[in-house]
PDB file of C-alpha atoms and ligand atoms in Angstrom:
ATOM      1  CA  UNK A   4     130.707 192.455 170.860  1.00 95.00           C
ATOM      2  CA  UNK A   5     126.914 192.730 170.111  1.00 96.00           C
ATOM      3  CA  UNK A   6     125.796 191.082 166.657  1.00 97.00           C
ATOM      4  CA  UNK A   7     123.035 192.177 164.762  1.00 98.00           C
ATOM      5  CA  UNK A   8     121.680 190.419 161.662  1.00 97.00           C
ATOM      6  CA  UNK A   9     120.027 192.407 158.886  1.00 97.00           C
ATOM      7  CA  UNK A  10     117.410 191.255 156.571  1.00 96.00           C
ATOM      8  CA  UNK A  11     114.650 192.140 154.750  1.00 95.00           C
ATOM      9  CA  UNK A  12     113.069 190.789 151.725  1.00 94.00           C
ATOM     10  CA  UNK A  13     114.626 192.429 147.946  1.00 93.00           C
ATOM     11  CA  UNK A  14     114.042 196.032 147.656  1.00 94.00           C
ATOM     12  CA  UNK A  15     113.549 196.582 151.494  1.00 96.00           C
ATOM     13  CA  UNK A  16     116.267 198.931 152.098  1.00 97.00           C
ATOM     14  CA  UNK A  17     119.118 196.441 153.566  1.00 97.00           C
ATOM     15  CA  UNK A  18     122.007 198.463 151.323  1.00 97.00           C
ATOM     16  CA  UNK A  19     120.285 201.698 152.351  1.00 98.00           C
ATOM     17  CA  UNK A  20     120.860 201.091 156.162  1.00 98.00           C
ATOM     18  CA  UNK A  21     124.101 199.273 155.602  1.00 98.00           C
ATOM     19  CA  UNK A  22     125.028 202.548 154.236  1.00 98.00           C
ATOM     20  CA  UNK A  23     123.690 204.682 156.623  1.00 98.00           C
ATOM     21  CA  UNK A  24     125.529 202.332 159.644  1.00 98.00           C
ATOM     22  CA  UNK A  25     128.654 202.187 157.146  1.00 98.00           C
ATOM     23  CA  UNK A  26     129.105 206.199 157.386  1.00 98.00           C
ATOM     24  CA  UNK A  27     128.157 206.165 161.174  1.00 98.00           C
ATOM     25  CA  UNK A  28     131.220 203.625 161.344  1.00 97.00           C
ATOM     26  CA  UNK A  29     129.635 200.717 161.667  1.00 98.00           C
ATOM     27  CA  UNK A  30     131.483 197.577 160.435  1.00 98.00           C
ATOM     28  CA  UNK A  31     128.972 195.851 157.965  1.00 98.00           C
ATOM     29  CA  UNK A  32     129.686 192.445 156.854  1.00 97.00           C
ATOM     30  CA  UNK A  33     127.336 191.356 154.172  1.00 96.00           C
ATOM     31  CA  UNK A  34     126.849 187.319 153.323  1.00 94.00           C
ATOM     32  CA  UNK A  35     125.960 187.683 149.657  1.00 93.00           C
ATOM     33  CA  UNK A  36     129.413 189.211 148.512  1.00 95.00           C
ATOM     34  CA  UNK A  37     131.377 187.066 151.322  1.00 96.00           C
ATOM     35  CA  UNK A  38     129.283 184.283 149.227  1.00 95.00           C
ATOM     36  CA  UNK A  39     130.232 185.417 145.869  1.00 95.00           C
ATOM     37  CA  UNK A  40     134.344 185.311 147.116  1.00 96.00           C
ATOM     38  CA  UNK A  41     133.816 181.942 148.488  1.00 96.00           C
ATOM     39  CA  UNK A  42     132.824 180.186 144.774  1.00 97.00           C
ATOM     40  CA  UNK A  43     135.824 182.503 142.743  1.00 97.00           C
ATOM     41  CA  UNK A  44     137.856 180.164 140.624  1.00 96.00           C
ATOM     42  CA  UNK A  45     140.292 177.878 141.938  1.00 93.00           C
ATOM     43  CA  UNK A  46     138.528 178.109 145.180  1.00 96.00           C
ATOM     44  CA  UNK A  47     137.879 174.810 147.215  1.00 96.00           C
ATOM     45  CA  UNK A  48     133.872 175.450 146.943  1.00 97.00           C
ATOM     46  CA  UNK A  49     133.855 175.722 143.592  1.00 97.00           C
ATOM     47  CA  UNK A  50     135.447 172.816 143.081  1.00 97.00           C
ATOM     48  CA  UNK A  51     133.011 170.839 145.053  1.00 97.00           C
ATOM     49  CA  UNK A  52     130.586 172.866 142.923  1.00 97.00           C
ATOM     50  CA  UNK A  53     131.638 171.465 140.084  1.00 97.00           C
ATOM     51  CA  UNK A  54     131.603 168.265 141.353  1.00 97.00           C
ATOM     52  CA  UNK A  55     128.304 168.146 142.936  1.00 96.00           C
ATOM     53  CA  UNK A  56     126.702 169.883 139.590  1.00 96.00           C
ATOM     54  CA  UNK A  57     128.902 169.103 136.613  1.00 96.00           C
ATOM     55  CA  UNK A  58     131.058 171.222 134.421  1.00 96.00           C
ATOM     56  CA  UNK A  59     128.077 172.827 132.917  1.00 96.00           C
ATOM     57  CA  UNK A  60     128.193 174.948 136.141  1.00 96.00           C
ATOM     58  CA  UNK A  61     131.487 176.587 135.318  1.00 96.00           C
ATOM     59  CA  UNK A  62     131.924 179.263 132.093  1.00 96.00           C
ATOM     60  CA  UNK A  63     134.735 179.221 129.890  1.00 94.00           C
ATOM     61  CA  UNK A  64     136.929 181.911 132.108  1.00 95.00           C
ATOM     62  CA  UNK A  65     136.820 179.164 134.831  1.00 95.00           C
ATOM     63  CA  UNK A  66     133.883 181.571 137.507  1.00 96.00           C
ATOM     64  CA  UNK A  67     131.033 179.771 138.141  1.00 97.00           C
ATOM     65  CA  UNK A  68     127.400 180.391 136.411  1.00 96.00           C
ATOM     66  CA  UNK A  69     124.964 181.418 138.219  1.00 93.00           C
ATOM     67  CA  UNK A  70     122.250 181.598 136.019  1.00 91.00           C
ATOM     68  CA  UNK A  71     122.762 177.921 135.527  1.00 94.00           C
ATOM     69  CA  UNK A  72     123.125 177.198 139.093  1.00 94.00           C
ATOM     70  CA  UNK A  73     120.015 178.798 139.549  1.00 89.00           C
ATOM     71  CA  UNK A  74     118.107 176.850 137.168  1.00 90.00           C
ATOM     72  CA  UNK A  75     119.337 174.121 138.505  1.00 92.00           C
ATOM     73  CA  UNK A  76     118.346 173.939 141.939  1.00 90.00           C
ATOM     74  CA  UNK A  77     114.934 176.050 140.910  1.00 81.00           C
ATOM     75  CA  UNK A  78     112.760 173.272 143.018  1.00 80.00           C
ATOM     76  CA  UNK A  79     114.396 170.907 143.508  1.00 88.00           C
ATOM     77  CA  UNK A  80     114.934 171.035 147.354  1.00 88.00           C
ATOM     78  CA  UNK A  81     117.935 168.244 147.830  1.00 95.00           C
ATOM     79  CA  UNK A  82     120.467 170.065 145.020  1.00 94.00           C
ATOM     80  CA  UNK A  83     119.634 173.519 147.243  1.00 91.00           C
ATOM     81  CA  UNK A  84     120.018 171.562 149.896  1.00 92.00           C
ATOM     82  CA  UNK A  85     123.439 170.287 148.941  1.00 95.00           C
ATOM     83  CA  UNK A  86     124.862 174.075 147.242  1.00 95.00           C
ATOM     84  CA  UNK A  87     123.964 175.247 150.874  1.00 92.00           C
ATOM     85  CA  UNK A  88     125.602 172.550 152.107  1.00 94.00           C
ATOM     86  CA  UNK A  89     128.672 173.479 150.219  1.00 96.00           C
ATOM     87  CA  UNK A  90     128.561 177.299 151.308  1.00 95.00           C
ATOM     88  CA  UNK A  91     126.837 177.989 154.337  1.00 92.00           C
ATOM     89  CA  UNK A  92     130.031 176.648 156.633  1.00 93.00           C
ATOM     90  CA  UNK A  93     132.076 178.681 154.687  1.00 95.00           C
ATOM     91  CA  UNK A  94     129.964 181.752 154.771  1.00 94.00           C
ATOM     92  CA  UNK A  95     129.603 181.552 158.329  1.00 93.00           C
ATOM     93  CA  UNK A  96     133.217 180.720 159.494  1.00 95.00           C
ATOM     94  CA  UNK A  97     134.511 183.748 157.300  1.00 96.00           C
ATOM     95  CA  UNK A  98     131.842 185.929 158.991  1.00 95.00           C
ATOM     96  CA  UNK A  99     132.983 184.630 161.997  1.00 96.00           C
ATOM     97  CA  UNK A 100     136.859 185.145 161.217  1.00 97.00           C
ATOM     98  CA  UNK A 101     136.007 188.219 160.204  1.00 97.00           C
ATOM     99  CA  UNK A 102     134.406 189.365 163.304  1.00 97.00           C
ATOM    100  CA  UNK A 103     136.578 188.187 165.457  1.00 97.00           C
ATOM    101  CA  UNK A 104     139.030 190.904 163.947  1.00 97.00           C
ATOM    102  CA  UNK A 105     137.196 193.691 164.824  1.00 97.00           C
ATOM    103  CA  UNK A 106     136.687 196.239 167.903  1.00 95.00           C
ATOM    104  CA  UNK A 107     133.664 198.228 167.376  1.00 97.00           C
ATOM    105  CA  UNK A 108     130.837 198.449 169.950  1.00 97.00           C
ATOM    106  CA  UNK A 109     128.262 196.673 167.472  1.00 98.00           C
ATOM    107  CA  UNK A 110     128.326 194.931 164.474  1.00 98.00           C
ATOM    108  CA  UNK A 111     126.232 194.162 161.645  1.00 98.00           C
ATOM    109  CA  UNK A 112     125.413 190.870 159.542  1.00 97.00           C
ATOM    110  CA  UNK A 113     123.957 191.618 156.207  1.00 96.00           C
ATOM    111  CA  UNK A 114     121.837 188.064 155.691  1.00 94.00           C
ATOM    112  CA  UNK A 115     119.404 188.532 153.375  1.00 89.00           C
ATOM    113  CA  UNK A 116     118.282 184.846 153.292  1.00 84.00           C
ATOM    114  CA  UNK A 117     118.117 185.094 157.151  1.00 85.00           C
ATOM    115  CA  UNK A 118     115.704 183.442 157.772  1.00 84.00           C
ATOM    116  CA  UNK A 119     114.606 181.106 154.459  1.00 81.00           C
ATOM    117  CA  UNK A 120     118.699 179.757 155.711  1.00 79.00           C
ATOM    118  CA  UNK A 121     118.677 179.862 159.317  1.00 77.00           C
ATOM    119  CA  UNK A 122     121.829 181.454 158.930  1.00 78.00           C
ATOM    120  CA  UNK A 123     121.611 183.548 162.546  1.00 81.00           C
ATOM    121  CA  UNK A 124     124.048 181.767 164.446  1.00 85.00           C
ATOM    122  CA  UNK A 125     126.249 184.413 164.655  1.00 91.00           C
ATOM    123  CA  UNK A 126     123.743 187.036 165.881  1.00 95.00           C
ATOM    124  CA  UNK A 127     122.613 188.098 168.884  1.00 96.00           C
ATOM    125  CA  UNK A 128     119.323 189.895 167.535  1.00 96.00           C
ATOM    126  CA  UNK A 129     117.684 190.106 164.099  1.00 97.00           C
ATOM    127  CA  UNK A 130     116.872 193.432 162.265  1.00 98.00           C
ATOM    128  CA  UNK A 131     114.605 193.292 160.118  1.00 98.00           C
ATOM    129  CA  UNK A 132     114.361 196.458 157.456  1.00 98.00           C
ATOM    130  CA  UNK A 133     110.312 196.538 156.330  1.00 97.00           C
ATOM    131  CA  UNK A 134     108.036 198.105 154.074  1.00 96.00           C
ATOM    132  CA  UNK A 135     104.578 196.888 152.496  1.00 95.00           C
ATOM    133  CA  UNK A 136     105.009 194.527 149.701  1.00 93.00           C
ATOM    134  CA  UNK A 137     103.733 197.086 146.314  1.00 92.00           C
ATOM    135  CA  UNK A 138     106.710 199.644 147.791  1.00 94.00           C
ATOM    136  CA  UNK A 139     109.189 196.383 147.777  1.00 93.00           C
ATOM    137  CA  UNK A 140     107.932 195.554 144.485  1.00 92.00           C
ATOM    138  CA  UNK A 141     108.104 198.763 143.107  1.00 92.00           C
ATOM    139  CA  UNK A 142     111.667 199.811 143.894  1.00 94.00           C
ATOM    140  CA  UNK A 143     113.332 196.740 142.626  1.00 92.00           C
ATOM    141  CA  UNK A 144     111.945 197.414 139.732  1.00 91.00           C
ATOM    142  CA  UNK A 145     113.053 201.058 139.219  1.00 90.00           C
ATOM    143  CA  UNK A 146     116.734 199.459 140.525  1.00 91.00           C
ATOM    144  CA  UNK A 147     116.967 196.277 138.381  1.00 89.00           C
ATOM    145  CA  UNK A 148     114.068 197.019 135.444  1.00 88.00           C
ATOM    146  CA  UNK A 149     112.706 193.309 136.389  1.00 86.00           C
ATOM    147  CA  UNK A 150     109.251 192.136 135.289  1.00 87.00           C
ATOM    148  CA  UNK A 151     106.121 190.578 137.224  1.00 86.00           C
ATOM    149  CA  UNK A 152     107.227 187.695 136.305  1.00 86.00           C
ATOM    150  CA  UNK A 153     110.483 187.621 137.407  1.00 85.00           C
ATOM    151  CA  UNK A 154     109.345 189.686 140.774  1.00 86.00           C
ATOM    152  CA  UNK A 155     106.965 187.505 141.554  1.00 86.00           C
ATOM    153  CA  UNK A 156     109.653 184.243 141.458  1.00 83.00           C
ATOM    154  CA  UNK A 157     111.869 186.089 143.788  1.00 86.00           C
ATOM    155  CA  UNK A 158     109.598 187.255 146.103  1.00 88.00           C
ATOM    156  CA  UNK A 159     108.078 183.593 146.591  1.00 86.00           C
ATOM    157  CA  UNK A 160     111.158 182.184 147.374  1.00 83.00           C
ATOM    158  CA  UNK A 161     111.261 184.854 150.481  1.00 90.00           C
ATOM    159  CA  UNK A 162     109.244 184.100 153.805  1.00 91.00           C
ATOM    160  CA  UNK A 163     106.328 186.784 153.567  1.00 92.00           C
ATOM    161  CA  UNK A 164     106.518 189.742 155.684  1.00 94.00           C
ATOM    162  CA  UNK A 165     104.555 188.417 158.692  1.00 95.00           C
ATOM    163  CA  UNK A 166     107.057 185.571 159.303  1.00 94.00           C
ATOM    164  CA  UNK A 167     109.081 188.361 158.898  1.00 95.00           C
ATOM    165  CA  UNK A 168     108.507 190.369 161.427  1.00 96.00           C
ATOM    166  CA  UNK A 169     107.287 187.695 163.568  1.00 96.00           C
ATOM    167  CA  UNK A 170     110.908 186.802 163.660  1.00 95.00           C
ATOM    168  CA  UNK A 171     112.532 190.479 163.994  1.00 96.00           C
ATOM    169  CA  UNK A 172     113.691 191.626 167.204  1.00 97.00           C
ATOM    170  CA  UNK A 173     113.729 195.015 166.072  1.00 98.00           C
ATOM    171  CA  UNK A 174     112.516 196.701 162.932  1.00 98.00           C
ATOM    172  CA  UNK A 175     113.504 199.344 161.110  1.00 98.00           C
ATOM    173  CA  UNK A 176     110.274 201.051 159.346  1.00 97.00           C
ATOM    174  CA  UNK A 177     110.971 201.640 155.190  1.00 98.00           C
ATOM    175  CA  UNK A 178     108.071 203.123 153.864  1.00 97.00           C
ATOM    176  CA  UNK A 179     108.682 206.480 154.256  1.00 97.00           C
ATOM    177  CA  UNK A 180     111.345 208.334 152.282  1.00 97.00           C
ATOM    178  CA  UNK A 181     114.954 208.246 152.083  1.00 97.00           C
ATOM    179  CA  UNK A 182     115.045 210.896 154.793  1.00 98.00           C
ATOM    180  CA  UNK A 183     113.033 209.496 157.018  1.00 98.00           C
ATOM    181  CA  UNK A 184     114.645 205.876 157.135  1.00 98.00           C
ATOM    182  CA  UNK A 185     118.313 207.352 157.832  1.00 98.00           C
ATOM    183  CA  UNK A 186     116.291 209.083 160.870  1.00 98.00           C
ATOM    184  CA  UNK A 187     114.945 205.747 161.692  1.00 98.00           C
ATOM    185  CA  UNK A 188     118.437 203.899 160.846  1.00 98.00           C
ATOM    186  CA  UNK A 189     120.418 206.384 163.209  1.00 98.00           C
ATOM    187  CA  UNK A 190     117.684 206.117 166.066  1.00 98.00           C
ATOM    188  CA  UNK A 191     118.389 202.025 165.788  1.00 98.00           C
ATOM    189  CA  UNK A 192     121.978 202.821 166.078  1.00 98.00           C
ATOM    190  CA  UNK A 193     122.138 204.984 169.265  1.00 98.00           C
ATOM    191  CA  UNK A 194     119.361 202.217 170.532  1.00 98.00           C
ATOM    192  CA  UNK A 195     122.689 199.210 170.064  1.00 98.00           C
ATOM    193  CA  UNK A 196     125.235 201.774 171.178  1.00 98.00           C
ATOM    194  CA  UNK A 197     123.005 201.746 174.543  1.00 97.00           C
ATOM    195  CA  UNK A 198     122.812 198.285 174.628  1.00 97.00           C
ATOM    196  CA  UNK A 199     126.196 197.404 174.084  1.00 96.00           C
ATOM    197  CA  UNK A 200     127.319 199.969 176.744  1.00 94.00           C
ATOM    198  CA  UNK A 201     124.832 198.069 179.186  1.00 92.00           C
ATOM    199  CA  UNK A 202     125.932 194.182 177.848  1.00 84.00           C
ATOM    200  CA  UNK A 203     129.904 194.800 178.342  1.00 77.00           C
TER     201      UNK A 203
HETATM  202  P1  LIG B 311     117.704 195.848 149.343  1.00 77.88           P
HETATM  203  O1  LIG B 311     119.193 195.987 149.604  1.00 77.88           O
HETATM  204  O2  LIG B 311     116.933 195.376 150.531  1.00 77.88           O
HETATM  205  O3  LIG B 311     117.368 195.045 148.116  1.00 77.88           O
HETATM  206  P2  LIG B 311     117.892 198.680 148.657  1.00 77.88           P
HETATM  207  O4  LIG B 311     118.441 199.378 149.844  1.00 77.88           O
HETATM  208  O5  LIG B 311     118.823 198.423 147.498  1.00 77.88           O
HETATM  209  O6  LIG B 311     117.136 197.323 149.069  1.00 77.88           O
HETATM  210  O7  LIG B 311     116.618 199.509 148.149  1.00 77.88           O
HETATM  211  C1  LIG B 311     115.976 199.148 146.925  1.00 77.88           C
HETATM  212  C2  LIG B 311     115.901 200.370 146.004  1.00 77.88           C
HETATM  213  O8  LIG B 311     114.975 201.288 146.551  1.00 77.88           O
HETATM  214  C3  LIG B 311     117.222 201.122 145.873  1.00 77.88           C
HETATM  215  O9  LIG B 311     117.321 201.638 144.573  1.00 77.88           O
HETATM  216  C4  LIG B 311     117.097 202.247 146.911  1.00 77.88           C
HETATM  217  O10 LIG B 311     117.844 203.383 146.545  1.00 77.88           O
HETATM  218  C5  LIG B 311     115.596 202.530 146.879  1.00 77.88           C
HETATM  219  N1  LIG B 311     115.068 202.927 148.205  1.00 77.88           N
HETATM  220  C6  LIG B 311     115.276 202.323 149.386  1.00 77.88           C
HETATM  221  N2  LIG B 311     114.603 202.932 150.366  1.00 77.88           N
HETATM  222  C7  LIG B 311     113.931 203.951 149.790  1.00 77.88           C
HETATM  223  C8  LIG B 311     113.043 204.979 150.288  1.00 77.88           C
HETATM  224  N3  LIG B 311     112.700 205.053 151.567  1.00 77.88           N
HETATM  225  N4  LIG B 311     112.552 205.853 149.383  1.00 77.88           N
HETATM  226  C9  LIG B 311     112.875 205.767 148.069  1.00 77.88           C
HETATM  227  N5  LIG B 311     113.696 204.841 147.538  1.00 77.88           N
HETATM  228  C10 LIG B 311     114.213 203.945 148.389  1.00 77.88           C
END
């Protein structure tokens, strides 16, 4: 079965195509939440979490805290190094169990963190979902209210756009409107159907 693996930096569109493939019957399989099930309490991760970080990393109800995960890999490159460490063989063998269960001509790999992870084992192309920076900027924060500040963090923790789509082996075009990237979303899909017809 052809894999495809979709990313984009925030406010791109990934959950817009998802969507879009999702209705045209596409199975989607996205990293983040597959991620967030990994680290849920009891779970083997966590515990290494916990060991790795300290109990400061895990809240009363026994979940783990992100916030204070975050702050405490913020820059310092060998405890990132380590959390990834922790959940990128998880991540991945799930996404592969998980594949391995379906029968669909195509399927799709939500990894946002593509490529700051080099996470595309799995894949046998990269999508990459695009639009100019001040439109990226702008939606996220209509969706999540976030500040410059904030933005501005996130954004520099993401390869820039050129890397981008330097690294994309196909691109779906986001700065139009809603209309016009389902258009461009179902035009990628009948482009993979083709291809996997021709690759069985
Ligand atoms: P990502 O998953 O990459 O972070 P989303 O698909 O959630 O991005 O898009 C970010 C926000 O922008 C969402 O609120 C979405 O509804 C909106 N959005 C996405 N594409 C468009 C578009 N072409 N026109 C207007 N709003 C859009």
């Amino acid at each position: 079965m052809l894999v495809i693996a979709l990313t984009g930096g925030i406010g791109s569109g990934k959950s817009s195509v998802s969507q879009r493939l999702d209705e045209l019957g596409i199975p989607v399989i996205d990293a983040d939440i597959i991620a967030r099930e990994q680290v849920l309490p009891g779970s083997a991760a966590l515990r290494e979490i916990e060991t790795e970080f300290g109990s400061r990393v895990i809240q009363q109800d026994g979940s783990l805290d992100r916030a204070q995960l975050r702050t405490l890999i913020f820059n310092v490159p060998e405890k990132r190094q380590r959390l990834e460490q922790i959940l990128h063989p998880r991540i991945r063998r799930e996404m592969e169990h998980r594949l391995k269960l379906l029968d669909a001509p195509y399927a799709i790999l939500v990894i946002p963190l593509l490529l700051e992870t080099g996470q595309n084992e799995l894949a046998d192309r990269v999508l990459v979902v695009d639009c100019p920076e001040d439109q990226q900027i702008a939606r996220v924060q209509r969706r999540d209210g976030l500040n410059d500040a904030q933005m501005k963090q996130i954004l520099a923790a993401q390869v820039d756009r050129a890397t981008r789509l330097s690294r994309a082996d196909d691109v779906i075009n986001n700065s139009g409107s809603l209309s016009e990237l389902i258009a461009a979303v179902d035009k990628q899909h009948r482009s993979y159907l083709h291809l996997a017809k021709i690759n069985q």
